[in-house]
mmCIF file of C-alpha atoms in Angstrom:
data_model
loop_
_atom_site.group_PDB
_atom_site.id
_atom_site.type_symbol
_atom_site.label_atom_id
_atom_site.label_comp_id
_atom_site.label_asym_id
_atom_site.label_seq_id
_atom_site.Cartn_x
_atom_site.Cartn_y
_atom_site.Cartn_z
ATOM 1 C CA MET A 1 -27.419 17.555 9.125
ATOM 2 C CA MET A 2 -26.544 13.960 8.958
ATOM 3 C CA MET A 3 -24.953 13.695 6.008
ATOM 4 C CA THR A 4 -22.864 15.925 6.645
ATOM 5 C CA MET A 5 -21.829 14.625 9.588
ATOM 6 C CA LEU A 6 -21.258 11.095 7.931
ATOM 7 C CA ALA A 7 -19.171 12.915 5.536
ATOM 8 C CA TRP A 8 -17.178 14.061 7.826
ATOM 9 C CA LEU A 9 -16.748 10.816 9.485
ATOM 10 C CA GLY A 10 -16.153 9.258 6.408
ATOM 11 C CA GLY A 11 -13.497 12.545 5.554
ATOM 12 C CA ALA A 12 -11.798 11.674 8.452
ATOM 13 C CA ILE A 13 -11.457 8.005 8.091
ATOM 14 C CA GLY A 14 -10.213 8.303 5.156
ATOM 15 C CA LEU A 15 -7.512 10.582 6.242
ATOM 16 C CA VAL A 16 -5.965 7.653 8.856
ATOM 17 C CA VAL A 17 -5.912 4.983 6.395
ATOM 18 C CA THR A 18 -4.084 7.007 4.165
ATOM 19 C CA GLY A 19 -1.726 8.335 6.929
ATOM 20 C CA SER A 20 -0.882 4.740 8.109
ATOM 21 C CA ALA A 21 -0.284 4.208 4.774
ATOM 22 C CA VAL A 22 1.896 7.035 3.973
ATOM 23 C CA LEU A 23 3.251 6.384 7.495
ATOM 24 C CA LEU A 24 3.847 2.497 6.420
ATOM 25 C CA ALA A 25 5.562 3.558 3.187
ATOM 26 C CA TRP A 26 7.815 5.724 4.740
ATOM 27 C CA THR A 27 9.152 3.537 7.447
ATOM 28 C CA VAL A 28 9.515 0.840 5.117
ATOM 29 C CA TYR A 29 11.629 3.574 2.488
ATOM 30 C CA SER A 30 13.848 4.670 5.329
ATOM 31 C CA ARG A 31 14.246 1.596 6.591
ATOM 32 C CA ALA A 32 15.631 0.072 3.518
ATOM 33 C CA GLN A 33 17.687 3.645 3.047
ATOM 34 C CA ALA A 34 19.628 2.719 6.081
ATOM 35 C CA GLU A 35 20.037 -1.555 4.903
ATOM 36 C CA ALA A 36 21.311 -0.375 1.624
ATOM 37 C CA ALA A 37 23.758 2.663 2.524
ATOM 38 C CA PRO A 38 26.747 1.331 3.269
ATOM 39 C CA LEU A 39 28.291 1.251 7.048
ATOM 40 C CA ALA A 40 30.159 3.864 8.142
ATOM 41 C CA ALA A 41 34.419 1.686 7.765
ATOM 42 C CA PRO A 42 37.635 3.269 7.707
ATOM 43 C CA GLU A 43 39.081 5.129 4.579
ATOM 44 C CA GLY A 44 40.570 1.713 3.468
ATOM 45 C CA ALA A 45 37.150 -0.504 3.252
ATOM 46 C CA ALA A 46 35.577 3.011 1.748
ATOM 47 C CA ALA A 47 37.967 2.867 -0.824
ATOM 48 C CA GLN A 48 37.464 -1.072 -1.538
ATOM 49 C CA THR A 49 33.484 -0.447 -1.600
ATOM 50 C CA LYS A 50 34.425 2.281 -4.072
ATOM 51 C CA GLU A 51 36.071 0.507 -5.917
ATOM 52 C CA ARG A 52 33.738 -2.839 -6.229
ATOM 53 C CA PRO A 53 30.482 -0.687 -6.334
ATOM 54 C CA GLU A 54 28.480 -4.336 -6.692
ATOM 55 C CA ASP A 55 29.456 -5.161 -2.892
ATOM 56 C CA GLN A 56 26.963 -2.888 -1.732
ATOM 57 C CA PRO A 57 23.408 -4.412 -1.462
ATOM 58 C CA SER A 58 21.377 -2.616 -3.848
ATOM 59 C CA LEU A 59 18.152 -0.328 -2.396
ATOM 60 C CA SER A 60 15.408 -2.292 -3.968
ATOM 61 C CA ALA A 61 16.252 -5.468 -2.839
ATOM 62 C CA ALA A 62 16.704 -4.067 0.755
ATOM 63 C CA LEU A 63 13.105 -3.050 0.020
ATOM 64 C CA VAL A 64 11.524 -5.622 -0.719
ATOM 65 C CA ARG A 65 13.368 -7.485 2.719
ATOM 66 C CA GLN A 66 11.645 -4.201 4.457
ATOM 67 C CA ALA A 67 8.381 -4.532 3.245
ATOM 68 C CA GLY A 68 7.480 -8.223 2.894
ATOM 69 C CA PRO A 69 6.735 -8.826 6.164
ATOM 70 C CA HIS A 70 4.144 -5.363 6.309
ATOM 71 C CA LEU A 71 2.682 -7.467 3.109
ATOM 72 C CA ALA A 72 2.397 -10.519 4.162
ATOM 73 C CA ARG A 73 -0.114 -9.751 6.817
ATOM 74 C CA TRP A 74 -4.202 -8.442 6.721
ATOM 75 C CA THR A 75 -4.096 -5.869 9.194
ATOM 76 C CA PHE A 76 -6.903 -3.708 11.000
ATOM 77 C CA PHE A 77 -6.433 -0.671 8.428
ATOM 78 C CA ASP A 78 -6.880 -3.153 5.813
ATOM 79 C CA TYR A 79 -10.814 -3.790 7.175
ATOM 80 C CA VAL A 80 -11.147 -0.145 7.738
ATOM 81 C CA LEU A 81 -10.272 0.152 3.353
ATOM 82 C CA LEU A 82 -13.379 -2.247 3.067
ATOM 83 C CA ALA A 83 -15.952 -0.062 5.335
ATOM 84 C CA LEU A 84 -14.446 3.028 3.414
ATOM 85 C CA PHE A 85 -15.051 1.366 0.284
ATOM 86 C CA ALA A 86 -18.921 -0.218 2.106
ATOM 87 C CA VAL A 87 -19.198 3.736 2.715
ATOM 88 C CA GLY A 88 -18.087 5.222 -0.116
ATOM 89 C CA SER A 89 -19.770 3.784 -2.646
ATOM 90 C CA LEU A 90 -22.936 3.988 -1.008
ATOM 91 C CA PHE A 91 -22.538 7.455 -1.421
ATOM 92 C CA LEU A 92 -21.734 7.106 -4.583
ATOM 93 C CA PHE A 93 -25.357 5.103 -4.871
ATOM 94 C CA THR A 94 -27.424 7.986 -3.063
ATOM 95 C CA ASP A 95 -26.038 10.437 -5.370
ATOM 96 C CA LEU A 96 -26.012 8.804 -8.873
ATOM 97 C CA LEU A 97 -30.105 8.106 -7.210
ATOM 98 C CA ALA A 98 -30.793 12.004 -6.328
ATOM 99 C CA VAL A 99 -29.014 12.895 -9.883
ATOM 100 C CA LEU A 100 -31.293 10.253 -12.087
ATOM 101 C CA ARG A 101 -34.608 11.567 -10.048
ATOM 102 C CA ASP A 102 -33.864 15.444 -10.306
ATOM 103 C CA ALA A 103 -31.464 15.428 -13.584
ATOM 104 C CA GLU A 104 -32.949 18.725 -14.840
ATOM 105 C CA GLN A 105 -31.587 20.340 -11.297
ATOM 106 C CA TYR A 106 -27.545 18.739 -12.154
ATOM 107 C CA PRO A 107 -25.010 19.823 -14.800
ATOM 108 C CA PRO A 108 -24.742 16.221 -17.663
ATOM 109 C CA TYR A 109 -21.056 16.570 -16.249
ATOM 110 C CA HIS A 110 -21.947 15.173 -12.847
ATOM 111 C CA PHE A 111 -22.805 12.194 -14.547
ATOM 112 C CA ALA A 112 -18.814 11.897 -15.350
ATOM 113 C CA TYR A 113 -17.877 12.603 -11.722
ATOM 114 C CA LEU A 114 -20.046 9.664 -11.048
ATOM 115 C CA LEU A 115 -18.980 7.318 -13.324
ATOM 116 C CA CYS A 116 -15.252 8.956 -12.315
ATOM 117 C CA GLY A 117 -16.156 7.919 -8.890
ATOM 118 C CA PHE A 118 -17.312 4.390 -9.474
ATOM 119 C CA VAL A 119 -14.545 3.562 -11.776
ATOM 120 C CA PHE A 120 -11.864 5.011 -8.652
ATOM 121 C CA THR A 121 -13.586 2.904 -5.821
ATOM 122 C CA LEU A 122 -14.084 -0.189 -7.945
ATOM 123 C CA ALA A 123 -10.046 0.095 -8.958
ATOM 124 C CA GLY A 124 -8.755 0.917 -5.284
ATOM 125 C CA MET A 125 -11.112 -2.566 -4.289
ATOM 126 C CA LEU A 126 -10.027 -4.617 -7.122
ATOM 127 C CA MET A 127 -6.361 -3.986 -6.256
ATOM 128 C CA MET A 128 -7.532 -4.830 -2.132
ATOM 129 C CA LEU A 129 -8.954 -7.910 -2.909
ATOM 130 C CA VAL A 130 -5.901 -9.437 -5.037
ATOM 131 C CA ARG A 131 -3.952 -8.320 -2.441
ATOM 132 C CA LEU A 132 -6.619 -10.393 0.096
ATOM 133 C CA ALA A 133 -6.497 -12.999 -2.253
ATOM 134 C CA LEU A 134 -1.959 -13.413 -2.070
ATOM 135 C CA THR A 135 -2.657 -13.289 1.603
ATOM 136 C CA ILE A 136 -4.618 -15.899 1.386
ATOM 137 C CA ALA A 137 -2.315 -17.797 -0.718
ATOM 138 C CA SER A 138 0.975 -17.377 0.858
ATOM 139 C CA ILE A 139 -0.279 -18.704 3.599
ATOM 140 C CA ARG A 140 -2.556 -21.191 2.453
ATOM 141 C CA SER A 141 0.908 -22.476 0.621
ATOM 142 C CA GLU A 142 2.611 -21.684 3.885
ATOM 143 C CA ARG A 143 5.808 -20.353 2.024
ATOM 144 C CA PRO A 144 8.066 -18.943 4.262
ATOM 145 C CA LEU A 145 8.849 -14.944 3.359
ATOM 146 C CA PRO A 146 12.184 -15.003 1.086
ATOM 147 C CA ALA A 147 15.147 -14.876 2.418
ATOM 148 C CA PRO A 148 18.040 -12.380 2.325
ATOM 149 C CA ASP A 149 20.778 -13.967 -0.195
ATOM 150 C CA HIS A 150 24.053 -13.678 1.468
ATOM 151 C CA GLN A 151 25.493 -16.160 -0.708
ATOM 152 C CA ASP A 152 25.862 -13.900 -4.004
ATOM 153 C CA HIS A 153 29.288 -13.143 -3.275
ATOM 154 C CA PRO A 154 32.036 -15.527 -2.879
ATOM 155 C CA GLY A 155 33.357 -13.011 0.467
ATOM 156 C CA HIS A 156 29.605 -13.069 1.416
ATOM 157 C CA ALA A 157 29.691 -17.252 1.525
ATOM 158 C CA GLU A 158 29.396 -19.243 4.958
ATOM 159 C CA GLN A 159 32.655 -20.298 6.028
ATOM 160 C CA ALA A 160 32.592 -24.340 6.519
ATOM 161 C CA GLN A 161 34.107 -25.854 9.061
#
């Protein structure tokens, strides 16, 4: 009963964290699309942007500008992901101990399932640690986030007075 309750709790926390990651990705993508979309303009200006599509901001540049501030912070959900890793690894380890103890009661492919679980869990934790290291390195170097480049075309340059 207790293991079932813990499994439900871990699943619920995992769904909340996954949902927050999907919501963050959707928010960043929709804001970047809105930034990259051409502004509503008269027909003359629309014809001009059709002639020069290089003047329109690219979606990838807008994605970098929108995602930068979100990824430069270590948030509460990152700590929840660390806790999920610890709980998931504990469950995998206890399952491995049970399989090793009563090996004849489990099919041979159960070891492969456990191995895949350990590999995927450790790969996810490695990505989290790399993100943490990059976040800490950017804070220690006190580098500001890259500013948007508005001077890539002569019409976008700042005017001297």
